[in-house]
PDB file of C-alpha atoms in Angstrom:
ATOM      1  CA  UNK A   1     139.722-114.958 135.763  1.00 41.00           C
ATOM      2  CA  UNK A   2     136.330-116.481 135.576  1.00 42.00           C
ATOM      3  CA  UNK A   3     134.458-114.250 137.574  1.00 42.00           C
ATOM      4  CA  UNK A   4     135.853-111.439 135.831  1.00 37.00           C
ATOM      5  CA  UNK A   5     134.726-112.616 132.503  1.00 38.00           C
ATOM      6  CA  UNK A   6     131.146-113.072 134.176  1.00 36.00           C
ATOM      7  CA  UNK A   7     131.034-109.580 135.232  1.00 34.00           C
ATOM      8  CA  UNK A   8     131.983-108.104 131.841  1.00 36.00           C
ATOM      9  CA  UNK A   9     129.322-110.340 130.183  1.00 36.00           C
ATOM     10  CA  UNK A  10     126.821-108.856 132.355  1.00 36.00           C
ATOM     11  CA  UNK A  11     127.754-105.021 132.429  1.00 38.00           C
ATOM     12  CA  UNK A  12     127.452-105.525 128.435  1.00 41.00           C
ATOM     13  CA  UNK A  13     123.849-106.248 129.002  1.00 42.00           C
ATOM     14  CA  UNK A  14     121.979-108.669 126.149  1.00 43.00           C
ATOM     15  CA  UNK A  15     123.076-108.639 123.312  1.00 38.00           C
ATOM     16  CA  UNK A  16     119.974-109.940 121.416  1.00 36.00           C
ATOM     17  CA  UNK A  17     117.934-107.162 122.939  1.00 35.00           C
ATOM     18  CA  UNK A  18     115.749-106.015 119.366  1.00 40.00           C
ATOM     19  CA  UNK A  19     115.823-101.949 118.691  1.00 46.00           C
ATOM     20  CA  UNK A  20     112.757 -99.891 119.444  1.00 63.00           C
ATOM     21  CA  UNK A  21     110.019 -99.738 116.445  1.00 79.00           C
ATOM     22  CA  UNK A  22     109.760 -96.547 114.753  1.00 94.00           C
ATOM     23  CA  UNK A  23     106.270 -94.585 114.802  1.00 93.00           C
ATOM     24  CA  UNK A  24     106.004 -95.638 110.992  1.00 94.00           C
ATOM     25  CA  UNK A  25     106.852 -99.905 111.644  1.00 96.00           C
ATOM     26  CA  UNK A  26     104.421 -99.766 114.329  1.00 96.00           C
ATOM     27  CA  UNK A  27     101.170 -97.934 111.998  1.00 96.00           C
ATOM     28  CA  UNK A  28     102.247-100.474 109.252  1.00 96.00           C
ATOM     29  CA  UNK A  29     102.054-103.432 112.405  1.00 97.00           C
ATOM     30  CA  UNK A  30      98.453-101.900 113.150  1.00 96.00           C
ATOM     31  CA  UNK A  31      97.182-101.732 110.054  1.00 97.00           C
ATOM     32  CA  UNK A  32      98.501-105.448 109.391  1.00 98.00           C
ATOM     33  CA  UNK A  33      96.626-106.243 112.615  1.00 97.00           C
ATOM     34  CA  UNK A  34      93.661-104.152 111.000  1.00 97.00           C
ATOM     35  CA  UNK A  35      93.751-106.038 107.763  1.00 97.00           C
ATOM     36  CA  UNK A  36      92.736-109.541 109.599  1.00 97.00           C
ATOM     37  CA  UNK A  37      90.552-108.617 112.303  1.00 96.00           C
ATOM     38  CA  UNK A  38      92.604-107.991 115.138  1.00 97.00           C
ATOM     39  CA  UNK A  39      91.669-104.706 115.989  1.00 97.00           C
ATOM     40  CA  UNK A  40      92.265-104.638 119.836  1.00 97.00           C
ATOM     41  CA  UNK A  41      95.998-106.063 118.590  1.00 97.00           C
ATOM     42  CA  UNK A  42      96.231-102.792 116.532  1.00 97.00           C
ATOM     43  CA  UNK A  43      95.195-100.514 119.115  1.00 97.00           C
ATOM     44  CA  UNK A  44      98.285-101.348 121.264  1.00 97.00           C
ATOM     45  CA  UNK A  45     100.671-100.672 118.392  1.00 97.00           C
ATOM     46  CA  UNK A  46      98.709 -97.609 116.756  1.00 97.00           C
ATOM     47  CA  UNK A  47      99.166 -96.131 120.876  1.00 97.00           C
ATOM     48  CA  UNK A  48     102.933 -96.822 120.747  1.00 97.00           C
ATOM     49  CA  UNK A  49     103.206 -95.131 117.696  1.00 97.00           C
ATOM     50  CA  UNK A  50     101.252 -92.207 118.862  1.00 97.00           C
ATOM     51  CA  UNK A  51     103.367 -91.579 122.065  1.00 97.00           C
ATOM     52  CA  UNK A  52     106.394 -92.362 119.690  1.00 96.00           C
ATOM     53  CA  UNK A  53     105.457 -89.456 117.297  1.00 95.00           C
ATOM     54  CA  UNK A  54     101.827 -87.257 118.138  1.00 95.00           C
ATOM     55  CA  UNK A  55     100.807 -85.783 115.063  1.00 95.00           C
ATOM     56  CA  UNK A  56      97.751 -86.070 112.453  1.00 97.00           C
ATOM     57  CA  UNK A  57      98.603 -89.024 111.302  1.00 96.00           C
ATOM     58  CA  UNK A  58      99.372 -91.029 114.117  1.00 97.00           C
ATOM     59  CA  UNK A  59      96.162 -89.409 115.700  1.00 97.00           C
ATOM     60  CA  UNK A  60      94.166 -90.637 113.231  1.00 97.00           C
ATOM     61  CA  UNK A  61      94.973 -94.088 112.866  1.00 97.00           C
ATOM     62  CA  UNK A  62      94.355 -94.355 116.626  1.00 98.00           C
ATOM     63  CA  UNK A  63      91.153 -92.371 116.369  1.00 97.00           C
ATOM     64  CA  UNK A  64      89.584 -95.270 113.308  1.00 98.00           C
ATOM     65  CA  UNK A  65      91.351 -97.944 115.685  1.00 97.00           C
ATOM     66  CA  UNK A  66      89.517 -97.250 119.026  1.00 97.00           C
ATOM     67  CA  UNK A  67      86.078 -96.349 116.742  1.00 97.00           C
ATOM     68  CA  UNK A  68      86.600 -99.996 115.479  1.00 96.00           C
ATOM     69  CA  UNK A  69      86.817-101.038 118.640  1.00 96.00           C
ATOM     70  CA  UNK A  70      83.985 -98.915 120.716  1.00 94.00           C
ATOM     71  CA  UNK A  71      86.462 -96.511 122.372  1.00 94.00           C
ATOM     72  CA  UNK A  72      83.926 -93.750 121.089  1.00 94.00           C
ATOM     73  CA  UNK A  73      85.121 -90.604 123.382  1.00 92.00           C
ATOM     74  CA  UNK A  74      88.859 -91.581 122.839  1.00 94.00           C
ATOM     75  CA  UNK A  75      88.536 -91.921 119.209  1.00 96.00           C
ATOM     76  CA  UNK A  76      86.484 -88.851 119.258  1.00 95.00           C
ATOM     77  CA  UNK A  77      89.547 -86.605 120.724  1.00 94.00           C
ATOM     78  CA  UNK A  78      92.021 -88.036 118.300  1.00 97.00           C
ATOM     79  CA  UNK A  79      90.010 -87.945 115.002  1.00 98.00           C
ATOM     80  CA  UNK A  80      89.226 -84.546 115.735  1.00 96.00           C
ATOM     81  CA  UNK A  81      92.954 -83.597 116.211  1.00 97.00           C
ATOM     82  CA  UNK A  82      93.745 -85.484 113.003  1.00 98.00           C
ATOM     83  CA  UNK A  83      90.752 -83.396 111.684  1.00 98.00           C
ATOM     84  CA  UNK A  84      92.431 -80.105 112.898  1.00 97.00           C
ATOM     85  CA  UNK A  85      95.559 -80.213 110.841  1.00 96.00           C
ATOM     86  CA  UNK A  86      94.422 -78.787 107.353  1.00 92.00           C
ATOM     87  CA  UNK A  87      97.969 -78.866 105.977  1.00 94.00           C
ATOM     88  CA  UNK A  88      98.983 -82.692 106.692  1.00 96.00           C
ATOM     89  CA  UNK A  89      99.220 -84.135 103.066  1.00 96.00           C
ATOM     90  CA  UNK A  90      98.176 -87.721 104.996  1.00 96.00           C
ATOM     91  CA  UNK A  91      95.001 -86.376 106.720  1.00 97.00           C
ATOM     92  CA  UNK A  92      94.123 -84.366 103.510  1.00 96.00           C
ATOM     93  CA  UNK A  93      93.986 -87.626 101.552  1.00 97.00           C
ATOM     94  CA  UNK A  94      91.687 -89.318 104.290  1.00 97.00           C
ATOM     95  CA  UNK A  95      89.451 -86.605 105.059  1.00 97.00           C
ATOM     96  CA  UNK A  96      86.387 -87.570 104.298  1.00 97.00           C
ATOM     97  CA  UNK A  97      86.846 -91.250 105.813  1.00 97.00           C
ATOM     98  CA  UNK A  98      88.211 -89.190 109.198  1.00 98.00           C
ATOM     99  CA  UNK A  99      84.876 -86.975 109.053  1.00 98.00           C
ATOM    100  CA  UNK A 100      82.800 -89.950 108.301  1.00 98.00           C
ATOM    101  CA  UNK A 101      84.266 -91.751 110.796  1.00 97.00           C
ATOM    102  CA  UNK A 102      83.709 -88.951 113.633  1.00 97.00           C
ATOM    103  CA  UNK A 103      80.378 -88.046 112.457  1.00 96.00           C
ATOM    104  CA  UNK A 104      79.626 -91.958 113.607  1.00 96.00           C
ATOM    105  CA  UNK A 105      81.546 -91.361 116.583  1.00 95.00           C
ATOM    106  CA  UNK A 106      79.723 -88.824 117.400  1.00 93.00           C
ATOM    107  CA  UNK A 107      76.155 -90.319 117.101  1.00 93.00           C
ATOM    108  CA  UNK A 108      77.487 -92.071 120.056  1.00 94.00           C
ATOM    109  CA  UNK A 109      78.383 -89.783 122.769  1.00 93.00           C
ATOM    110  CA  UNK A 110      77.604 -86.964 124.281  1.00 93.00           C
ATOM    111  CA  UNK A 111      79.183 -84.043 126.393  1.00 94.00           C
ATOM    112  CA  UNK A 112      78.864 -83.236 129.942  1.00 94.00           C
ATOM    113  CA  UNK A 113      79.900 -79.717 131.879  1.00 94.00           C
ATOM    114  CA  UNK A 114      79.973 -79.384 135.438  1.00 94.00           C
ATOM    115  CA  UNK A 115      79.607 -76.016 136.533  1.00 93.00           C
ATOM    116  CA  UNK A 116      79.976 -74.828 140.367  1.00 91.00           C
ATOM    117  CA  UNK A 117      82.355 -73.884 143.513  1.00 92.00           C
ATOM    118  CA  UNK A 118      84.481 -73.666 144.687  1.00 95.00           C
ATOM    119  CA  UNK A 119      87.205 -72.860 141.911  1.00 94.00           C
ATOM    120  CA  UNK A 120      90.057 -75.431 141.529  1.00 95.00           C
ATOM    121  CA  UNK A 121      87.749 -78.666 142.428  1.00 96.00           C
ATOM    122  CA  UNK A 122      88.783 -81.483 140.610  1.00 97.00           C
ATOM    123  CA  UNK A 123      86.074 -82.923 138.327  1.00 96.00           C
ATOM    124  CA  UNK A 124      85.837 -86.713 137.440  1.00 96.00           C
ATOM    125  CA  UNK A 125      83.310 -87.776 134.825  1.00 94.00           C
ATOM    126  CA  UNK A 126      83.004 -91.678 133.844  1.00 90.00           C
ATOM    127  CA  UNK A 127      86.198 -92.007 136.038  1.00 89.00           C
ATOM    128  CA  UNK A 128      88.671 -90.163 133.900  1.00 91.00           C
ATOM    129  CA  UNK A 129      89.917 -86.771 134.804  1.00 93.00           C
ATOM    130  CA  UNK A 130      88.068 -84.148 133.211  1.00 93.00           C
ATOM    131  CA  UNK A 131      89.708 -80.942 134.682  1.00 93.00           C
ATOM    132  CA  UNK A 132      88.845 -78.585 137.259  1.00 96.00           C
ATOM    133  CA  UNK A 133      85.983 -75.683 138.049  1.00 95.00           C
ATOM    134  CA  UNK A 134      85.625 -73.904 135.808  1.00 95.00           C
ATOM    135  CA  UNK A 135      85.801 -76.360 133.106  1.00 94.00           C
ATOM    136  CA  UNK A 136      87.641 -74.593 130.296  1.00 92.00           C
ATOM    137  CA  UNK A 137      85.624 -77.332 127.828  1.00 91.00           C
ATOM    138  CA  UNK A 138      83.010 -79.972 127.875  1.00 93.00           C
ATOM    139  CA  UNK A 139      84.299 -83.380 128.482  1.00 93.00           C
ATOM    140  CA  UNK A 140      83.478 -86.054 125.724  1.00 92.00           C
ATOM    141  CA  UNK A 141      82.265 -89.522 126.981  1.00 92.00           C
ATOM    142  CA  UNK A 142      80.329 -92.412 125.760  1.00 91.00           C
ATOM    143  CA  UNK A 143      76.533 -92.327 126.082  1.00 92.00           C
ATOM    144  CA  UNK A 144      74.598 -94.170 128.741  1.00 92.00           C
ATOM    145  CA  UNK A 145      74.328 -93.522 132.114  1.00 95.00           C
ATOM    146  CA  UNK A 146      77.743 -91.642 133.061  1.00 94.00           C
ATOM    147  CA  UNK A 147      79.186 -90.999 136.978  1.00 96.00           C
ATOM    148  CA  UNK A 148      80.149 -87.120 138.028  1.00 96.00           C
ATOM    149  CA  UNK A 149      82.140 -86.812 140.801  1.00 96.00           C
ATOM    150  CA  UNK A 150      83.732 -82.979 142.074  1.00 96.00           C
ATOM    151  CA  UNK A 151      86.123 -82.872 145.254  1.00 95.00           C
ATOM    152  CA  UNK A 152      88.276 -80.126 146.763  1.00 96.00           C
ATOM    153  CA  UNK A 153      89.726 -79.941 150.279  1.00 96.00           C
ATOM    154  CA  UNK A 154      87.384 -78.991 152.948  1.00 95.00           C
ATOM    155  CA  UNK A 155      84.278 -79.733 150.906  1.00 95.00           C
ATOM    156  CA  UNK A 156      82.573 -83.089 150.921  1.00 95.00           C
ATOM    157  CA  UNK A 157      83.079 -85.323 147.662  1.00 95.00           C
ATOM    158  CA  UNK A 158      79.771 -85.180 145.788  1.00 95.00           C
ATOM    159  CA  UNK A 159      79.023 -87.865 142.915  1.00 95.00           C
ATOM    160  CA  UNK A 160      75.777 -88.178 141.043  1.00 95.00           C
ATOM    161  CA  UNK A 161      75.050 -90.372 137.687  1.00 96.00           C
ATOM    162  CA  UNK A 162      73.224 -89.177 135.105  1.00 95.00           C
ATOM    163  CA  UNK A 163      71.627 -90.675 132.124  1.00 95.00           C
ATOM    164  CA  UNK A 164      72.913 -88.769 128.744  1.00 93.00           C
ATOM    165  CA  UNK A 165      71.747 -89.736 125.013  1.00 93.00           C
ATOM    166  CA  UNK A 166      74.032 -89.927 121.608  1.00 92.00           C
ATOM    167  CA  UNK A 167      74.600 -86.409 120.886  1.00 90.00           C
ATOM    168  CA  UNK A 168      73.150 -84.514 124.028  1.00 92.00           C
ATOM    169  CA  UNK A 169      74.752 -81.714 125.767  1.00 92.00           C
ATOM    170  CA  UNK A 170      74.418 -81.685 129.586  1.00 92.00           C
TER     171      UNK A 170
END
């Protein structure tokens, strides 16, 4: 009788185990985190909440989190899709702090696009995935001296660095 007592207990799995945060509990945990200087604390909940719910608002909170912290080319992404809603009642009331905020952003990177053959090479810049040849857009990275690398079967890898400034287009 024991042992089947034991194996009920364990098929019911724990029962202290805490429900999943909501989008909203986790932006109000960030911004807590915010509030006292714990920025890096933030970004980890402001990222659940974005993969919880992607939308302006979630986007932007992210995007002033990872500017706070020097994540320029991530923060510039998501403040500019917070930016790109124009009916979100949230991003309308912090529009100007969200275009002040990636106007600073944006006095620190730059953008880089790599054009060349073949078609369908995969194209690494600052060791994130950036797409393939063509590139249908200019990646966004933090300026300073930034590695390129292109590869497609049956051509050899080529990687150069190159040295971009705030704001430059290469």
């Amino acid at each position: 009788m024991a042992g089947f007592v034991i194996l009920v207990a364990c098929l019911a799995g724990p029962v202290s185990a805490a429900p999943q945060d909501s989008a909203e509990e986790l932006i109000k945990k960030g911004n807590q985190l915010r509030r006292v200087g714990k920025d890096l604390e933030a970004l980890v909940e402001f990222q659940k909440a974005y993969e919880l719910a992607r939308g302006p608002r979630t986007a932007g909170q992210l995007g002033l989190c990872e500017q706070a912290v020097g994540r320029w080319s991530e923060a510039d992404q998501h403040l500019s899709e917070a930016l790109a809603a124009t009916n979100d009642p949230w991003v309308a009331k912090n529009r100007p702090v969200l275009e002040e905020s990636l106007f600073t952003v944006r006095s620190r990177t730059c953008r880089i696009e790599v054009v060349g053959s073949p078609e369908g090479a995969e194209v690494l810049i600052a060791g994130g995935p950036a797409g393939q040849l063509p590139m249908r857009r200019p990646a966004v990275v933090n300026a300073g001296t930034v590695d390129i690398e292109v590869s497609a079967p049956g051509y050899a890898r080529q990687i150069r660095s190159i040295v971009v400034g705030a704001g430059d287009y290469q």
